[in-house]
Coordinates of C-alpha atoms and ligand atoms in Angstrom, one line a residue:
M731 CA 8.6 -22.4 -28.7
E732 CA 12.6 -23.7 -30.0
V733 CA 13.4 -21.7 -26.4
I734 CA 11.4 -23.7 -24.2
D735 CA 13.3 -26.9 -23.2
N736 CA 10.8 -30.3 -22.8
N737 CA 11.3 -30.2 -19.0
N738 CA 9.9 -27.0 -19.1
L739 CA 7.3 -27.5 -21.3
E740 CA 5.6 -31.0 -19.3
K741 CA 5.9 -28.5 -16.4
L742 CA 3.2 -26.5 -18.3
N743 CA 1.3 -28.8 -19.9
A744 CA 0.5 -30.4 -16.1
L745 CA -1.4 -27.6 -14.9
N746 CA -3.6 -28.1 -18.4
N747 CA -4.5 -25.7 -19.0
S748 CA -5.0 -24.2 -22.6
Y749 CA -5.6 -19.8 -21.6
V750 CA -1.6 -19.9 -19.9
L751 CA -0.1 -22.0 -22.7
K752 CA -2.3 -19.0 -25.3
I753 CA -0.3 -16.0 -23.1
V754 CA 2.8 -17.5 -22.8
N755 CA 2.8 -18.1 -26.1
E756 CA 1.5 -15.3 -27.5
F757 CA 4.0 -13.2 -25.0
V758 CA 7.2 -15.6 -25.9
T759 CA 6.5 -15.2 -29.7
L760 CA 6.7 -11.5 -28.9
C761 CA 9.3 -10.2 -26.5
K762 CA 11.6 -12.7 -27.5
P763 CA 13.4 -13.8 -24.9
S764 CA 16.7 -16.6 -25.1
K765 CA 15.2 -19.0 -23.1
V766 CA 11.9 -19.5 -21.1
T767 CA 12.3 -21.2 -17.2
V768 CA 9.2 -22.8 -15.5
I769 CA 8.5 -22.5 -11.8
T770 CA 6.9 -24.6 -10.0
D771 CA 6.5 -24.3 -6.4
S772 CA 9.2 -26.5 -5.3
K773 CA 12.0 -25.6 -3.3
K774 CA 14.2 -26.4 -5.9
D775 CA 12.7 -24.0 -8.0
I776 CA 12.3 -21.0 -6.0
D777 CA 16.1 -21.1 -5.1
Y778 CA 16.7 -21.4 -8.9
V779 CA 15.3 -17.6 -8.6
R780 CA 16.8 -16.8 -5.7
D781 CA 20.3 -17.6 -7.2
K782 CA 20.1 -16.4 -10.9
A783 CA 19.1 -13.0 -9.0
V784 CA 22.1 -12.4 -7.6
E785 CA 24.2 -14.9 -10.4
L786 CA 22.8 -12.1 -13.1
G787 CA 24.2 -9.2 -10.8
E788 CA 19.9 -7.5 -10.0
E789 CA 20.8 -8.7 -6.8
A790 CA 24.5 -8.4 -5.0
R791 CA 24.7 -10.5 -1.3
L792 CA 25.5 -8.5 1.8
G793 CA 27.4 -9.8 4.9
L794 CA 24.5 -11.0 6.8
K795 CA 23.2 -14.1 6.0
G796 CA 19.8 -13.7 3.4
H797 CA 20.7 -9.9 2.9
T798 CA 20.9 -8.5 -1.2
I799 CA 21.3 -5.3 -2.5
H800 CA 19.1 -4.4 -5.6
Y801 CA 19.2 -1.0 -7.3
D802 CA 16.2 0.5 -9.4
G803 CA 18.1 2.8 -11.8
F804 CA 21.0 5.2 -11.6
S805 CA 20.2 8.9 -12.3
T806 CA 18.8 12.1 -10.8
M807 CA 16.4 11.9 -7.5
A808 CA 13.9 13.6 -10.4
N809 CA 13.3 10.9 -13.0
H810 CA 14.6 7.7 -11.4
D811 CA 12.6 4.5 -11.4
Q812 CA 12.2 4.0 -7.5
A813 CA 9.0 4.6 -7.2
R814 CA 5.6 4.6 -8.9
D815 CA 4.9 6.5 -11.9
K816 CA 1.3 7.9 -12.1
E817 CA 2.4 9.9 -15.6
N818 CA 3.0 6.4 -17.3
T819 CA 0.8 3.7 -16.0
Q820 CA -2.7 3.9 -18.2
V821 CA -5.9 2.1 -17.7
L822 CA -7.0 0.6 -21.4
V823 CA -10.9 2.1 -21.4
P824 CA -12.8 1.8 -24.0
K825 CA -13.2 5.0 -26.4
G826 CA -16.5 6.2 -24.4
E827 CA -15.2 5.5 -21.0
L828 CA -12.2 8.0 -21.4
D829 CA -14.2 10.8 -19.5
S830 CA -15.6 7.9 -17.2
Y831 CA -12.2 8.8 -14.5
P832 CA -10.9 11.9 -14.0
W833 CA -8.5 10.6 -11.3
I834 CA -6.7 8.6 -13.4
N835 CA -5.4 8.7 -16.2
T836 CA -6.7 6.4 -19.3
M837 CA -6.3 5.6 -22.2
E838 CA -8.4 4.0 -25.6
R839 CA -7.4 0.6 -25.4
E840 CA -6.9 -0.4 -28.9
K841 CA -4.6 2.6 -29.5
G842 CA -2.7 1.8 -25.9
L843 CA -2.5 -1.9 -27.4
K844 CA -0.9 -1.0 -30.5
E845 CA 1.6 0.8 -28.4
I846 CA 3.0 -1.0 -25.6
L847 CA 2.9 -4.4 -27.3
E848 CA 5.2 -2.5 -30.3
I849 CA 7.4 -1.5 -27.2
M850 CA 7.5 -4.7 -26.0
D851 CA 8.4 -6.3 -29.3
G852 CA 11.8 -8.0 -28.3
C853 CA 12.6 -6.7 -25.2
M854 CA 13.5 -9.5 -23.8
K855 CA 16.1 -10.3 -26.4
G856 CA 18.8 -11.8 -24.7
H857 CA 17.3 -12.4 -21.8
E858 CA 15.7 -15.4 -19.9
C859 CA 11.9 -15.5 -18.7
V860 CA 10.7 -16.8 -15.8
I861 CA 6.8 -17.9 -15.5
R862 CA 5.3 -17.9 -12.4
F863 CA 2.5 -18.7 -10.7
F864 CA 1.1 -17.6 -7.4
C865 CA -2.0 -17.1 -5.1
L866 CA -3.1 -13.3 -4.1
G867 CA -4.5 -14.1 -0.8
P868 CA -4.5 -17.5 1.9
K869 CA -4.8 -20.8 -0.4
N870 CA -8.2 -22.7 -0.1
S871 CA -10.2 -19.6 0.2
E872 CA -13.0 -18.2 -1.3
F873 CA -11.3 -14.8 -1.2
S874 CA -8.1 -15.7 -3.1
I875 CA -7.3 -15.0 -7.1
L876 CA -4.7 -16.9 -9.2
A877 CA -1.8 -14.8 -11.1
L878 CA 0.6 -16.1 -13.7
Q879 CA 3.5 -13.3 -14.2
L880 CA 6.2 -13.7 -16.7
T881 CA 9.0 -11.6 -16.0
D882 CA 13.0 -11.0 -16.8
S883 CA 14.0 -9.1 -14.1
F884 CA 15.2 -12.3 -11.8
Y885 CA 14.4 -10.0 -9.0
V886 CA 10.6 -9.1 -9.5
A887 CA 10.4 -13.2 -9.4
H888 CA 12.5 -13.1 -6.6
S889 CA 10.8 -10.0 -4.3
E890 CA 7.4 -12.3 -5.8
D891 CA 8.7 -15.5 -3.4
L892 CA 9.3 -13.7 -0.8
L893 CA 5.8 -11.0 -0.8
Y894 CA 3.3 -13.9 -2.5
R895 CA 2.1 -17.5 -2.0
A896 CA 3.2 -19.5 -4.7
G897 CA 0.5 -21.0 -6.7
Y898 CA 1.7 -23.3 -8.8
E899 CA 0.0 -26.7 -7.9
E900 CA -3.5 -24.1 -7.5
F901 CA -3.5 -23.4 -10.4
K902 CA -4.4 -27.0 -11.6
S903 CA -7.7 -26.7 -9.6
L904 CA -8.7 -24.6 -12.0
N905 CA -9.6 -26.8 -14.3
G906 CA -8.8 -25.4 -17.8
T907 CA -10.8 -21.9 -17.0
D908 CA -9.1 -18.2 -17.7
N909 CA -10.3 -17.4 -13.8
F910 CA -6.8 -15.8 -13.0
F911 CA -5.0 -12.7 -13.5
Y912 CA -2.1 -12.0 -15.4
F913 CA 1.1 -10.0 -15.7
I914 CA 3.9 -9.2 -18.1
H915 CA 6.4 -7.6 -17.1
S916 CA 10.3 -7.0 -18.8
S917 CA 13.1 -4.8 -17.2
G918 CA 13.4 -3.7 -21.5
A919 CA 17.0 -3.5 -22.4
L920 CA 19.4 -3.4 -19.8
I921 CA 22.7 -0.6 -18.7
G922 CA 25.2 -0.9 -16.1
D923 CA 26.3 -2.9 -13.6
P924 CA 23.8 -3.7 -11.9
P925 CA 21.9 -3.7 -14.6
V926 CA 18.9 -1.1 -14.8
T927 CA 17.0 -0.3 -17.1
K928 CA 17.9 1.8 -19.9
N929 CA 15.2 3.0 -21.7
I930 CA 13.2 4.3 -19.3
D931 CA 11.9 6.8 -21.8
K932 CA 9.9 4.0 -22.7
R933 CA 8.9 2.8 -19.1
R934 CA 4.8 1.9 -20.0
I935 CA 2.4 0.3 -17.3
Y936 CA -0.7 -0.4 -19.0
I937 CA -3.9 -1.9 -17.4
D938 CA -5.9 -4.0 -19.5
L939 CA -9.8 -4.6 -17.5
K940 CA -11.0 -6.2 -20.4
E941 CA -8.5 -9.0 -20.0
G942 CA -7.6 -9.3 -16.9
R943 CA -3.9 -8.5 -17.6
V944 CA -1.3 -5.9 -16.6
L945 CA 1.9 -5.2 -19.5
S946 CA 4.1 -3.5 -17.6
V947 CA 7.4 -3.0 -20.0
N948 CA 11.2 -1.0 -19.1
N949 CA 11.0 -0.6 -15.0
Q950 CA 12.2 -2.7 -11.6
Y951 CA 10.6 -0.3 -9.3
A952 CA 8.0 -3.2 -7.5
G953 CA 5.2 -0.9 -7.7
N954 CA 5.7 -0.7 -11.1
S955 CA 6.8 -4.1 -12.1
L956 CA 5.5 -6.2 -9.8
G957 CA 2.5 -6.9 -11.6
L958 CA 1.1 -8.6 -7.7
K959 CA 1.3 -5.5 -5.7
K960 CA -0.6 -2.6 -7.2
L961 CA -1.3 -3.7 -11.0
A962 CA -3.1 -6.7 -9.5
L963 CA -4.6 -4.5 -6.6
R964 CA -6.2 -2.4 -9.9
L965 CA -8.1 -5.7 -11.5
A966 CA -8.9 -6.7 -8.3
I967 CA -10.6 -3.2 -7.6
Y968 CA -12.7 -3.5 -10.7
K969 CA -13.8 -7.1 -10.1
A970 CA -14.8 -6.3 -7.1
N971 CA -16.6 -3.4 -7.8
N972 CA -18.4 -5.3 -10.0
E973 CA -19.3 -8.3 -7.7
D974 CA -19.9 -7.0 -4.3
W975 CA -17.0 -6.7 -2.2
L976 CA -13.5 -5.0 -1.4
A977 CA -10.3 -4.8 -2.3
E978 CA -8.6 -2.0 -0.2
H979 CA -5.3 -0.7 0.5
Y980 CA -5.5 -1.7 3.4
F981 CA -3.2 -2.9 6.2
I982 CA -4.3 -5.8 8.4
M983 CA -3.6 -6.2 12.0
G984 CA -4.1 -7.8 15.2
I985 CA -4.6 -5.7 18.7
H986 CA -4.1 -6.4 21.8
P987 CA -5.2 -4.5 24.7
K988 CA -3.0 -5.3 27.7
G989 CA -4.3 -6.4 30.8
K990 CA -7.7 -7.8 28.5
N991 CA -7.7 -11.1 27.1
R992 CA -9.0 -10.3 23.9
I993 CA -7.9 -9.3 20.0
S994 CA -9.2 -7.7 17.6
Y995 CA -8.6 -7.0 14.1
F996 CA -8.5 -4.0 12.5
C997 CA -7.4 -2.5 8.9
G998 CA -6.0 0.2 7.6
A999 CA -5.8 3.1 4.1
F1000 CA -3.2 5.5 4.3
P1001 CA -1.7 7.5 1.4
S1002 CA 2.8 5.5 0.3
A1003 CA 5.0 7.0 3.2
C1004 CA 2.3 7.6 6.2
G1005 CA 2.8 5.7 8.5
K1006 CA 1.1 2.4 7.5
T1007 CA 3.5 -0.3 7.8
S1008 CA 4.5 1.2 11.7
T1009 CA 1.1 0.4 12.7
A1010 CA 0.6 -2.5 11.0
M1011 CA 4.4 -3.5 12.9
L1012 CA 3.2 -1.5 16.4
P1013 CA 4.9 -3.5 19.1
G1014 CA 2.8 -6.0 21.0
Q1015 CA 0.4 -6.0 18.2
T1016 CA 0.3 -9.0 16.0
I1017 CA 0.5 -8.2 11.7
V1018 CA -1.8 -9.9 9.1
G1019 CA -1.1 -7.3 6.4
D1020 CA 0.5 -4.3 5.2
D1021 CA -0.6 -3.1 2.1
I1022 CA -3.7 -4.8 0.4
A1023 CA -6.9 -6.8 1.5
Y1024 CA -9.9 -8.3 0.1
L1025 CA -13.1 -8.2 2.0
R1026 CA -16.5 -10.3 2.3
V1027 CA -19.5 -10.2 4.0
C1028 CA -19.1 -13.6 6.1
Q1029 CA -21.8 -15.5 7.8
D1030 CA -20.3 -14.5 11.4
G1031 CA -22.1 -11.0 10.3
Y1032 CA -18.4 -9.5 10.0
A1033 CA -17.0 -9.0 7.2
H1034 CA -13.6 -11.0 6.4
A1035 CA -10.6 -9.2 5.7
V1036 CA -6.9 -11.5 4.2
N1037 CA -4.3 -10.5 3.1
I1038 CA -3.8 -11.2 -0.2
E1039 CA 0.1 -11.0 0.3
R1040 CA 2.8 -12.8 2.8
G1041 CA 5.5 -10.0 2.8
I1042 CA 6.4 -6.7 3.2
F1043 CA 7.7 -4.3 0.6
G1044 CA 8.2 -1.4 3.4
I1045 CA 9.2 1.8 3.3
I1046 CA 13.1 1.9 5.4
K1047 CA 14.0 5.5 5.5
D1048 CA 13.0 6.2 9.7
V1049 CA 13.4 3.0 10.5
N1050 CA 15.6 2.5 13.8
A1051 CA 15.9 0.9 16.5
K1052 CA 13.6 3.7 18.8
D1053 CA 11.1 4.3 16.6
D1054 CA 10.1 0.9 14.7
P1055 CA 11.7 -1.6 16.6
L1056 CA 10.2 -4.7 15.3
I1057 CA 11.0 -3.7 11.8
F1058 CA 14.1 -2.8 12.9
T1059 CA 15.3 -5.9 14.7
A1060 CA 13.6 -7.5 11.6
L1061 CA 16.2 -6.0 9.1
T1062 CA 19.4 -6.8 11.3
T1063 CA 19.3 -10.0 11.8
P1064 CA 19.7 -12.7 9.1
R1065 CA 17.0 -13.8 7.3
E1066 CA 16.2 -13.5 4.0
T1067 CA 15.2 -9.7 2.6
I1068 CA 16.2 -7.4 0.2
F1069 CA 17.2 -3.9 -0.2
S1070 CA 16.6 -1.5 -2.6
N1071 CA 18.3 1.5 -3.2
V1072 CA 20.5 1.9 -0.1
L1073 CA 24.3 2.7 0.9
V1074 CA 26.3 -0.1 0.8
K1075 CA 29.2 -0.1 2.5
K1076 CA 31.3 -2.7 3.4
G1077 CA 28.1 -5.5 3.3
I1078 CA 26.1 -3.0 5.3
P1079 CA 23.2 -1.3 4.3
Y1080 CA 22.1 2.3 5.9
W1081 CA 19.2 4.8 5.1
I1082 CA 18.1 7.4 6.3
G1083 CA 17.0 8.2 10.2
D1084 CA 18.4 4.7 10.6
G1085 CA 19.9 6.1 14.0
R1086 CA 23.7 5.5 13.0
S1087 CA 26.5 7.0 12.1
I1088 CA 26.3 7.5 8.2
P1089 CA 29.6 6.1 6.5
D1090 CA 31.3 9.2 4.1
D1091 CA 31.2 7.0 1.4
G1092 CA 29.8 4.1 -0.8
F1093 CA 28.0 2.8 -3.0
N1094 CA 24.3 4.0 -3.7
F1095 CA 21.3 4.7 -5.9
S1096 CA 23.5 8.0 -8.0
G1097 CA 26.6 4.6 -8.4
N1098 CA 29.8 5.4 -6.3
W1099 CA 28.5 7.8 -4.0
N1100 CA 30.6 10.2 -1.2
K1101 CA 28.7 12.6 1.1
G1102 CA 28.1 16.2 -0.8
N1103 CA 27.9 14.5 -4.2
K1104 CA 25.0 16.6 -5.9
D1105 CA 23.6 15.6 -9.2
K1106 CA 22.9 16.9 -12.2
D1107 CA 20.2 19.5 -11.1
G1108 CA 23.0 20.8 -7.8
K1109 CA 20.4 18.9 -5.9
E1110 CA 22.7 17.4 -2.8
I1111 CA 22.2 13.6 -3.2
P1112 CA 21.0 11.8 0.6
H1113 CA 23.0 9.0 1.1
A1114 CA 20.0 6.3 0.7
H1115 CA 16.7 7.5 -1.9
P1116 CA 13.9 8.6 0.6
N1117 CA 11.7 5.9 -1.0
A1118 CA 14.7 3.1 -0.8
R1119 CA 12.3 -0.2 0.6
Y1120 CA 13.1 -3.5 2.5
T1121 CA 11.1 -7.0 1.5
I1122 CA 10.7 -9.5 3.8
R1123 CA 8.4 -12.0 4.6
I1124 CA 5.2 -12.2 7.6
E1125 CA 4.9 -15.5 8.6
E1126 CA 9.4 -15.1 10.1
L1127 CA 8.8 -12.1 12.2
D1128 CA 7.7 -13.3 15.9
N1129 CA 4.8 -10.9 15.4
A1130 CA 3.1 -12.7 13.1
D1131 CA -0.5 -13.3 13.4
P1132 CA -1.9 -16.8 13.3
N1133 CA -4.7 -16.1 11.1
L1134 CA -1.8 -14.6 8.1
H1135 CA -3.4 -17.7 6.3
N1136 CA -6.5 -18.2 6.8
P1137 CA -8.7 -19.1 4.8
E1138 CA -11.4 -17.6 6.4
G1139 CA -9.4 -15.0 7.3
V1140 CA -10.7 -12.3 10.1
P1141 CA -13.1 -11.0 11.2
V1142 CA -13.1 -6.8 11.0
H1143 CA -13.7 -5.0 14.2
G1144 CA -12.2 -1.6 13.0
I1145 CA -10.8 0.8 9.9
F1146 CA -8.3 3.4 10.3
Y1147 CA -8.3 5.8 7.7
G1148 CA -5.0 7.9 7.6
G1149 CA -3.3 10.5 6.1
R1150 CA -0.5 13.7 6.5
D1151 CA -2.1 16.7 7.4
S1152 CA 0.1 19.3 9.5
D1153 CA -3.0 21.7 10.3
T1154 CA -6.4 20.6 10.3
M1155 CA -7.6 16.5 11.2
P1156 CA -6.9 16.2 14.9
P1157 CA -4.9 12.8 16.1
V1158 CA -7.8 10.4 15.9
V1159 CA -11.6 10.7 15.4
E1160 CA -14.2 8.0 16.0
S1161 CA -16.7 7.9 13.0
L1162 CA -20.7 9.0 14.4
D1163 CA -21.7 5.7 12.5
W1164 CA -20.5 3.3 9.5
E1165 CA -22.0 5.9 6.6
H1166 CA -20.1 8.9 8.5
G1167 CA -17.1 6.4 8.3
V1168 CA -17.0 5.8 4.7
F1169 CA -17.1 9.9 4.1
L1170 CA -14.7 9.8 6.7
G1171 CA -12.6 7.5 4.7
V1172 CA -12.8 8.9 1.1
S1173 CA -12.2 12.7 2.5
I1174 CA -8.7 11.8 3.7
E1175 CA -6.2 14.5 2.3
S1176 CA -2.7 14.5 2.5
E1177 CA 0.8 16.2 1.4
T1178 CA 2.4 13.9 -1.1
T1179 CA 5.8 12.1 -0.8
S1180 CA 8.5 9.9 -2.0
A1181 CA 6.6 7.0 -2.7
T1182 CA 5.7 8.4 -6.2
L1183 CA 7.5 10.9 -8.6
G1184 CA 7.0 14.4 -8.5
T1185 CA 7.3 17.6 -6.2
E1186 CA 6.6 16.3 -2.2
G1187 CA 4.3 18.1 0.3
V1188 CA 1.7 19.1 -2.4
R1189 CA -2.3 18.6 -0.7
T1190 CA -3.9 15.9 -2.5
Q1191 CA -7.0 14.1 -1.9
Q1192 CA -6.5 10.4 -1.0
P1193 CA -10.1 9.0 -0.7
M1194 CA -9.4 5.5 1.4
A1195 CA -5.7 5.8 0.2
N1196 CA -6.9 4.2 -2.8
L1197 CA -7.7 7.1 -5.4
D1198 CA -4.0 6.0 -7.8
F1199 CA -5.9 2.8 -7.7
M1200 CA -9.3 3.5 -8.5
V1201 CA -10.3 2.0 -11.8
V1202 CA -13.9 2.8 -11.2
P1203 CA -15.9 5.8 -11.6
L1204 CA -15.6 7.2 -7.4
G1205 CA -19.2 7.6 -7.1
K1206 CA -19.4 4.0 -7.5
Y1207 CA -16.3 3.0 -5.0
V1208 CA -18.1 5.2 -2.0
E1209 CA -21.6 3.9 -2.5
N1210 CA -20.1 0.3 -3.0
H1211 CA -18.4 0.6 -0.2
Q1212 CA -22.1 1.9 2.4
K1213 CA -23.3 -0.9 1.2
F1214 CA -21.0 -3.2 1.9
G1215 CA -21.2 -2.1 5.9
N1216 CA -24.8 -2.0 5.5
R1217 CA -24.8 -5.9 4.7
L1218 CA -22.8 -6.2 7.9
E1219 CA -24.7 -7.2 11.2
N1220 CA -21.4 -6.3 13.1
C1221 CA -20.2 -3.3 10.9
P1222 CA -16.5 -2.3 12.4
K1223 CA -16.2 1.3 13.7
V1224 CA -14.2 3.3 11.7
F1225 CA -11.5 5.8 12.6
A1226 CA -9.9 8.5 11.2
T1227 CA -6.5 9.3 12.1
N1228 CA -3.4 12.5 11.6
Y1229 CA 0.0 11.1 13.1
F1230 CA 1.4 14.0 11.2
L1231 CA -0.2 17.7 13.2
K1232 CA 2.4 20.1 13.7
N1233 CA 2.3 23.7 15.7
K1234 CA 3.0 26.3 14.2
E1235 CA 6.0 26.1 14.7
G1236 CA 6.1 23.2 12.1
K1237 CA 6.7 21.1 14.7
Y1238 CA 4.9 17.8 14.8
L1239 CA 2.9 17.7 18.1
N1240 CA 3.3 13.9 18.4
G1241 CA 6.0 11.2 18.7
I1242 CA 6.1 8.7 16.2
L1243 CA 5.1 5.4 18.5
D1244 CA 2.5 7.7 19.9
K1245 CA 0.0 5.7 17.4
L1246 CA 0.2 3.1 19.6
C1247 CA -2.6 4.8 22.1
W1248 CA -4.3 6.1 19.3
V1249 CA -4.7 2.6 17.9
V1250 CA -5.8 1.0 21.3
W1251 CA -8.0 3.8 22.4
A1252 CA -9.7 2.6 18.6
E1253 CA -9.5 -0.8 20.1
G1254 CA -11.1 -0.2 23.5
R1255 CA -13.8 2.0 22.1
T1256 CA -15.5 -1.8 20.1
N1257 CA -15.3 -2.7 23.0
D1258 CA -17.2 0.2 24.8
D1259 CA -14.0 0.3 26.9
F1260 CA -14.1 4.5 26.6
E1261 CA -16.9 7.7 27.5
V1262 CA -16.2 10.3 23.9
I1263 CA -16.6 13.2 23.9
K1264 CA -19.2 14.2 20.0
T1265 CA -18.0 17.2 18.3
P1266 CA -19.1 17.7 14.6
I1267 CA -16.9 15.7 12.8
G1268 CA -17.2 12.5 15.0
F1269 CA -16.6 11.3 18.6
I1270 CA -12.2 11.7 19.8
P1271 CA -10.9 10.7 22.8
E1272 CA -11.5 11.5 27.1
F1273 CA -8.2 12.9 28.3
S1274 CA -7.9 11.1 31.3
D1275 CA -8.0 7.9 29.2
L1276 CA -5.0 8.9 26.8
K1277 CA -3.5 10.0 30.2
T1278 CA -3.7 6.2 31.7
L1279 CA -3.0 4.8 27.8
F1280 CA 0.1 7.4 27.3
K1281 CA 1.5 6.0 30.7
Q1282 CA 0.4 2.5 30.8
Y1283 CA 1.8 2.2 26.9
L1284 CA 4.9 4.1 26.5
D1285 CA 5.3 5.1 30.6
K1286 CA 5.1 9.2 29.4
D1287 CA 3.3 12.1 31.2
Y1288 CA 0.2 12.9 29.0
K1289 CA -0.2 16.4 29.8
E1290 CA -3.8 18.2 29.1
E1291 CA -1.9 21.3 27.6
D1292 CA -0.7 18.2 25.1
Y1293 CA -3.9 17.2 25.0
I1294 CA -5.5 21.1 24.4
E1295 CA -3.6 21.3 21.4
Q1296 CA -3.8 18.0 19.8
F1297 CA -7.4 17.4 20.5
S1298 CA -9.2 21.6 19.4
I1299 CA -11.7 21.5 16.7
R1300 CA -10.1 23.8 14.4
P1301 CA -14.1 24.7 12.5
K1302 CA -12.7 27.5 9.9
R1303 CA -9.5 24.7 8.6
L1304 CA -12.5 21.8 8.8
L1305 CA -14.8 23.7 7.0
E1306 CA -11.9 24.4 3.8
K1307 CA -11.4 20.8 4.2
L1308 CA -15.1 20.3 3.4
D1309 CA -14.7 23.0 0.9
R1310 CA -12.5 20.9 -1.4
I1311 CA -14.2 17.6 -0.7
E1312 CA -16.9 19.1 -1.9
A1313 CA -15.3 20.4 -5.4
M1314 CA -13.5 17.4 -5.5
Y1315 CA -16.9 15.3 -5.6
K1316 CA -18.4 17.8 -8.2
K1317 CA -16.0 16.4 -10.7
E1318 CA -18.2 13.2 -10.2
K1319 CA -20.9 12.0 -12.6
E1320 CA -22.9 10.6 -10.0
V1321 CA -22.5 10.3 -6.2
S1322 CA -25.1 8.9 -3.7
Q1323 CA -27.3 11.2 -1.5
F1324 CA -26.0 10.3 1.5
F1325 CA -22.6 11.4 0.4
W1326 CA -23.7 15.2 -0.1
N1327 CA -26.0 14.5 3.2
L1328 CA -22.8 13.9 5.7
L1329 CA -21.3 17.1 3.9
N1330 CA -23.9 19.5 4.1
G1331 CA -24.7 17.9 7.5
Q1332 CA -20.9 18.6 8.4
K1333 CA -20.7 22.3 7.5
I1334 CA -23.7 23.0 8.9
A1335 CA -22.5 21.9 12.4
L1336 CA -19.1 23.1 12.2
M1337 CA -20.8 26.7 11.3
K1338 CA -22.9 26.5 14.5
L1339 CA -20.1 25.7 16.4
Q1340 CA -17.8 28.9 14.9
N1341 CA -20.3 31.3 15.3
E1342 CA -21.0 29.5 18.9
Y1343 CA -17.4 30.0 20.2
N1344 CA -16.0 33.0 17.8
M1345 CA -12.7 30.5 18.2
E1346 CA -10.0 29.2 15.5
E1347 CA -9.5 26.1 17.6
I1348 CA -12.1 25.3 20.0
S1349 CA -10.6 22.7 23.0
P1350 CA -12.1 19.9 23.5
L1351 CA -12.9 21.1 27.5
L1352 CA -15.3 23.4 26.1
L1353 CA -16.9 20.1 24.1
K1354 CA -17.3 17.8 26.8
R1355 CA -20.6 19.2 28.8
Ligands
SPV2741 C1 2.8 1.6 -1.9 O1 3.4 3.7 -2.3 O2 1.7 2.5 -1.3 C2 2.9 1.0 -1.8 C3 4.9 0.4 -2.6 O3 2.9 -0.3 -1.2 S1 4.1 0.1 -3.7 O4 4.7 -0.8 -4.3 O5 5.3 0.9 -4.6 O6 2.7 0.5 -4.3
MN2742 MN1 0.5 0.4 -0.5

């Protein structure tokens, strides 16, 4: 390989790993970059990546120190590379398994490889390719998995530096084995200034479970391009479900109740753009991670969780000083931050819902933008993309949890599952037990958002917010969760949350920060601080406890009429939801009996309630007996 000089070759050879050399050789020969640079964990190498992203125009500096802007593509709203591209993401499986996964795209492995390898032939021509090494999870931890990334995007390589732990030195401890994931990414041919992917029609993201690798080409959006994020999650779900641990779309946070000298750790799965990062970044609490966790059963009888990342790739829309004070402060102070797809004017980034006055013009994801500009479909172009994002490191934040890098992870006391549901589930419900908690998790429904390409506002099923990444049969996944909990002496309590309940006029019933009260209530429940009201769908809070919490945490006067409106049980809607869940799971070949027992039990209990009260909404006060 004449494109790699001796200095870089030495860095590769020092790893003493013939698999790494084989992969590099194979893909450098195929993709044909003009230069190959190996990035170790040294400051010099990491600085090189950051500077090069700016030099090549993939990022541009903004006014505040450390801030840069990146654009993923310039086009109409409809076909940007501005969100995860589900259509062109395929899991490669043997011919006989093509029907095993009705929820995700699958493609015959040989056919898919042939197609993508052809597209990748010469895709890095004229580009420099970087080789990076990462550790998914804390260093020296039995939870962690190593990852190799080849990419010709310095934005991707730079983002991964903010989001993941460097792992070049860790690779040496592999002792030459192939026990790692690998990711080959190329933005493909570029066009324009700033440079973006030219051949969006040839965008492909193919997941090769057999080889533990992902090939991704002709894209830049992090959910498509960064191997270590959702691409590695798929490989990890496959591995975890064939072993005895969990790989989940979870945040991890430390909850610190006022006036009590304790901390409880909670995980939470929410579909994209449903308040996941804002929950993990709630004032007064600490964050371990906001997106992906690996969990194992540990000797103390608890499940322990680690964040496989060390940064946040968060949705910036609606982050403002009032609703998300901690994130807003992080984004408006000097620190290494990559903004993507926002409006920039005079070096200042602006986004939707930032609480500031919007300039009438500037540069955004449509290029030079003026207020009132329309896209080719005649739709007005907003000043920033609704899925615009920011990328920062967690450890620099004041609310970073001290256990972020703990190789043992943190013990999980509770788990939240949340969707975007305007009319069915109350704001918070505690499961009746672990298995019912699994049931609540796998029956999340959510209305679609801008985080994936396609129409917004359509009700979809989102089991554990993981369906997009489900590379094992759903029935097997459900059973693994059930069994995982049953192995625990100290099982987490499980809660379903819904921040998006609306009244009949379409107005949200809760303020954005109200979630703080649901979260501290759940924490209190893991310590038996509060009594509950039992309903067929789980335990709900007592009014008096919520009234105290709203006063204590938000200085708000929580009214009984608000409580009744929010926590009423709606048997008709809940039964309709169960019908949708039943229809979905009936499509699965094998679903454990416990799931059907719960589903049928819930149905009978709700019908009984419906007959008893004959009301569309049953007040929680009536159920409190
Ligand atoms: C999500 O959409 O769930 C994200 C961002 O966390 S992405 O990298 O696009 O998956
Ligand atoms: Mn996510």
